[in-house]
């Protein structure tokens, strides 16, 4: 089961990094704010998965 949490943590971490990179590319303010919000949610999920993995 730890393998599943590890894979989920890696996926969410990669998606968080991709979202941050997308937000820094530029664009209109709405898409930047949306990218930051989604990245924050994905980051929170990644942190939770990493905590679950370290148990």
Short mmCIF file of N, CA and C in Angstrom, two decimals:
data_model
loop_
_atom_site.label_atom_id
_atom_site.label_comp_id
_atom_site.label_asym_id
_atom_site.label_seq_id
_atom_site.Cartn_x
_atom_site.Cartn_y
_atom_site.Cartn_z
N UNK A 1 0.82 -1.20 0.00
CA UNK A 1 0.00 0.00 0.00
C UNK A 1 0.86 1.26 0.00
N UNK A 2 2.05 1.16 0.63
CA UNK A 2 2.92 2.33 0.64
C UNK A 2 3.36 2.71 -0.76
N UNK A 3 3.46 1.73 -1.65
CA UNK A 3 3.84 2.02 -3.03
C UNK A 3 2.79 2.90 -3.71
N UNK A 4 1.53 2.65 -3.43
CA UNK A 4 0.45 3.45 -4.01
C UNK A 4 0.55 4.89 -3.52
N UNK A 5 0.77 5.07 -2.22
CA UNK A 5 0.88 6.42 -1.68
C UNK A 5 2.12 7.13 -2.21
N UNK A 6 3.20 6.38 -2.39
CA UNK A 6 4.41 6.96 -2.94
C UNK A 6 4.19 7.43 -4.39
N UNK A 7 3.55 6.59 -5.18
CA UNK A 7 3.27 6.98 -6.57
C UNK A 7 2.32 8.18 -6.64
N UNK A 8 1.32 8.19 -5.76
CA UNK A 8 0.39 9.33 -5.72
C UNK A 8 1.13 10.61 -5.32
N UNK A 9 2.03 10.50 -4.35
CA UNK A 9 2.81 11.66 -3.91
C UNK A 9 3.69 12.18 -5.04
N UNK A 10 4.33 11.28 -5.77
CA UNK A 10 5.18 11.69 -6.88
C UNK A 10 4.36 12.37 -7.98
N UNK A 11 3.22 11.80 -8.29
CA UNK A 11 2.35 12.37 -9.31
C UNK A 11 1.87 13.76 -8.91
N UNK A 12 1.40 13.91 -7.69
CA UNK A 12 0.90 15.21 -7.24
C UNK A 12 2.02 16.24 -7.17
N UNK A 13 3.21 15.80 -6.79
CA UNK A 13 4.36 16.72 -6.76
C UNK A 13 4.69 17.21 -8.16
N UNK A 14 4.71 16.29 -9.12
CA UNK A 14 5.00 16.68 -10.50
C UNK A 14 3.92 17.62 -11.04
N UNK A 15 2.67 17.35 -10.74
CA UNK A 15 1.59 18.22 -11.19
C UNK A 15 1.68 19.60 -10.54
N UNK A 16 2.09 19.65 -9.28
CA UNK A 16 2.26 20.93 -8.59
C UNK A 16 3.35 21.75 -9.26
N UNK A 17 4.47 21.10 -9.56
CA UNK A 17 5.57 21.81 -10.22
C UNK A 17 5.14 22.29 -11.60
N UNK A 18 4.41 21.46 -12.33
CA UNK A 18 3.90 21.87 -13.64
C UNK A 18 2.95 23.05 -13.55
N UNK A 19 2.10 23.06 -12.54
CA UNK A 19 1.18 24.18 -12.36
C UNK A 19 1.89 25.47 -12.04
N UNK A 20 2.94 25.38 -11.23
CA UNK A 20 3.71 26.58 -10.90
C UNK A 20 4.44 27.09 -12.13
N UNK A 21 4.99 26.17 -12.92
CA UNK A 21 5.65 26.59 -14.16
C UNK A 21 4.66 27.23 -15.12
N UNK A 22 3.45 26.70 -15.18
CA UNK A 22 2.42 27.28 -16.04
C UNK A 22 2.03 28.68 -15.58
N UNK A 23 1.97 28.87 -14.27
CA UNK A 23 1.59 30.19 -13.73
C UNK A 23 2.67 31.22 -14.01
N UNK A 24 3.93 30.79 -14.04
CA UNK A 24 5.01 31.76 -14.26
C UNK A 24 5.21 32.11 -15.73
N UNK A 25 4.57 31.36 -16.63
CA UNK A 25 4.68 31.67 -18.06
C UNK A 25 4.04 33.01 -18.39
N UNK A 26 3.04 33.35 -17.65
CA UNK A 26 2.34 34.60 -17.93
C UNK A 26 0.95 34.31 -18.44
N UNK A 27 0.32 35.31 -18.93
CA UNK A 27 -1.05 35.19 -19.40
C UNK A 27 -1.91 36.19 -18.68
N UNK A 28 -3.21 36.00 -18.75
CA UNK A 28 -4.09 36.93 -18.06
C UNK A 28 -4.14 36.59 -16.58
N UNK A 29 -4.62 37.54 -15.81
CA UNK A 29 -4.60 37.41 -14.35
C UNK A 29 -5.47 36.24 -13.88
N UNK A 30 -6.57 36.01 -14.57
CA UNK A 30 -7.47 34.94 -14.14
C UNK A 30 -6.81 33.57 -14.24
N UNK A 31 -6.11 33.32 -15.33
CA UNK A 31 -5.47 32.02 -15.48
C UNK A 31 -4.30 31.86 -14.52
N UNK A 32 -3.59 32.94 -14.22
CA UNK A 32 -2.48 32.87 -13.26
C UNK A 32 -3.01 32.54 -11.87
N UNK A 33 -4.07 33.22 -11.46
CA UNK A 33 -4.67 32.94 -10.14
C UNK A 33 -5.20 31.52 -10.09
N UNK A 34 -5.85 31.07 -11.16
CA UNK A 34 -6.36 29.71 -11.21
C UNK A 34 -5.24 28.68 -11.11
N UNK A 35 -4.15 28.92 -11.82
CA UNK A 35 -3.01 28.01 -11.75
C UNK A 35 -2.42 27.95 -10.35
N UNK A 36 -2.34 29.09 -9.70
CA UNK A 36 -1.79 29.13 -8.35
C UNK A 36 -2.70 28.41 -7.37
N UNK A 37 -4.01 28.60 -7.50
CA UNK A 37 -4.96 27.93 -6.60
C UNK A 37 -4.91 26.42 -6.80
N UNK A 38 -4.94 25.98 -8.04
CA UNK A 38 -4.88 24.54 -8.32
C UNK A 38 -3.55 23.97 -7.84
N UNK A 39 -2.46 24.70 -8.04
CA UNK A 39 -1.15 24.23 -7.58
C UNK A 39 -1.11 24.11 -6.06
N UNK A 40 -1.75 25.04 -5.37
CA UNK A 40 -1.79 24.96 -3.91
C UNK A 40 -2.57 23.74 -3.45
N UNK A 41 -3.68 23.45 -4.11
CA UNK A 41 -4.46 22.26 -3.75
C UNK A 41 -3.69 20.98 -4.04
N UNK A 42 -3.04 20.93 -5.20
CA UNK A 42 -2.23 19.76 -5.53
C UNK A 42 -1.05 19.62 -4.56
N UNK A 43 -0.46 20.72 -4.18
CA UNK A 43 0.64 20.69 -3.22
C UNK A 43 0.20 20.18 -1.86
N UNK A 44 -0.99 20.59 -1.44
CA UNK A 44 -1.51 20.09 -0.16
C UNK A 44 -1.75 18.58 -0.23
N UNK A 45 -2.26 18.12 -1.35
CA UNK A 45 -2.45 16.69 -1.53
C UNK A 45 -1.12 15.95 -1.55
N UNK A 46 -0.11 16.54 -2.18
CA UNK A 46 1.21 15.91 -2.22
C UNK A 46 1.81 15.80 -0.82
N UNK A 47 1.67 16.85 -0.03
CA UNK A 47 2.19 16.82 1.34
C UNK A 47 1.48 15.75 2.15
N UNK A 48 0.18 15.64 1.98
CA UNK A 48 -0.57 14.61 2.71
C UNK A 48 -0.13 13.21 2.30
N UNK A 49 0.11 13.01 1.01
CA UNK A 49 0.57 11.70 0.55
C UNK A 49 1.97 11.39 1.06
N UNK A 50 2.85 12.40 1.08
CA UNK A 50 4.20 12.16 1.59
C UNK A 50 4.15 11.81 3.07
N UNK A 51 3.26 12.48 3.84
CA UNK A 51 3.12 12.14 5.25
C UNK A 51 2.62 10.72 5.42
N UNK A 52 1.69 10.33 4.58
CA UNK A 52 1.13 8.97 4.63
C UNK A 52 2.20 7.94 4.29
N UNK A 53 3.09 8.29 3.39
CA UNK A 53 4.16 7.38 2.99
C UNK A 53 5.18 7.17 4.09
N UNK A 54 5.43 8.21 4.87
CA UNK A 54 6.47 8.13 5.89
C UNK A 54 6.01 7.42 7.16
N UNK A 55 4.78 7.01 7.23
CA UNK A 55 4.30 6.30 8.43
C UNK A 55 4.90 4.95 8.55
#
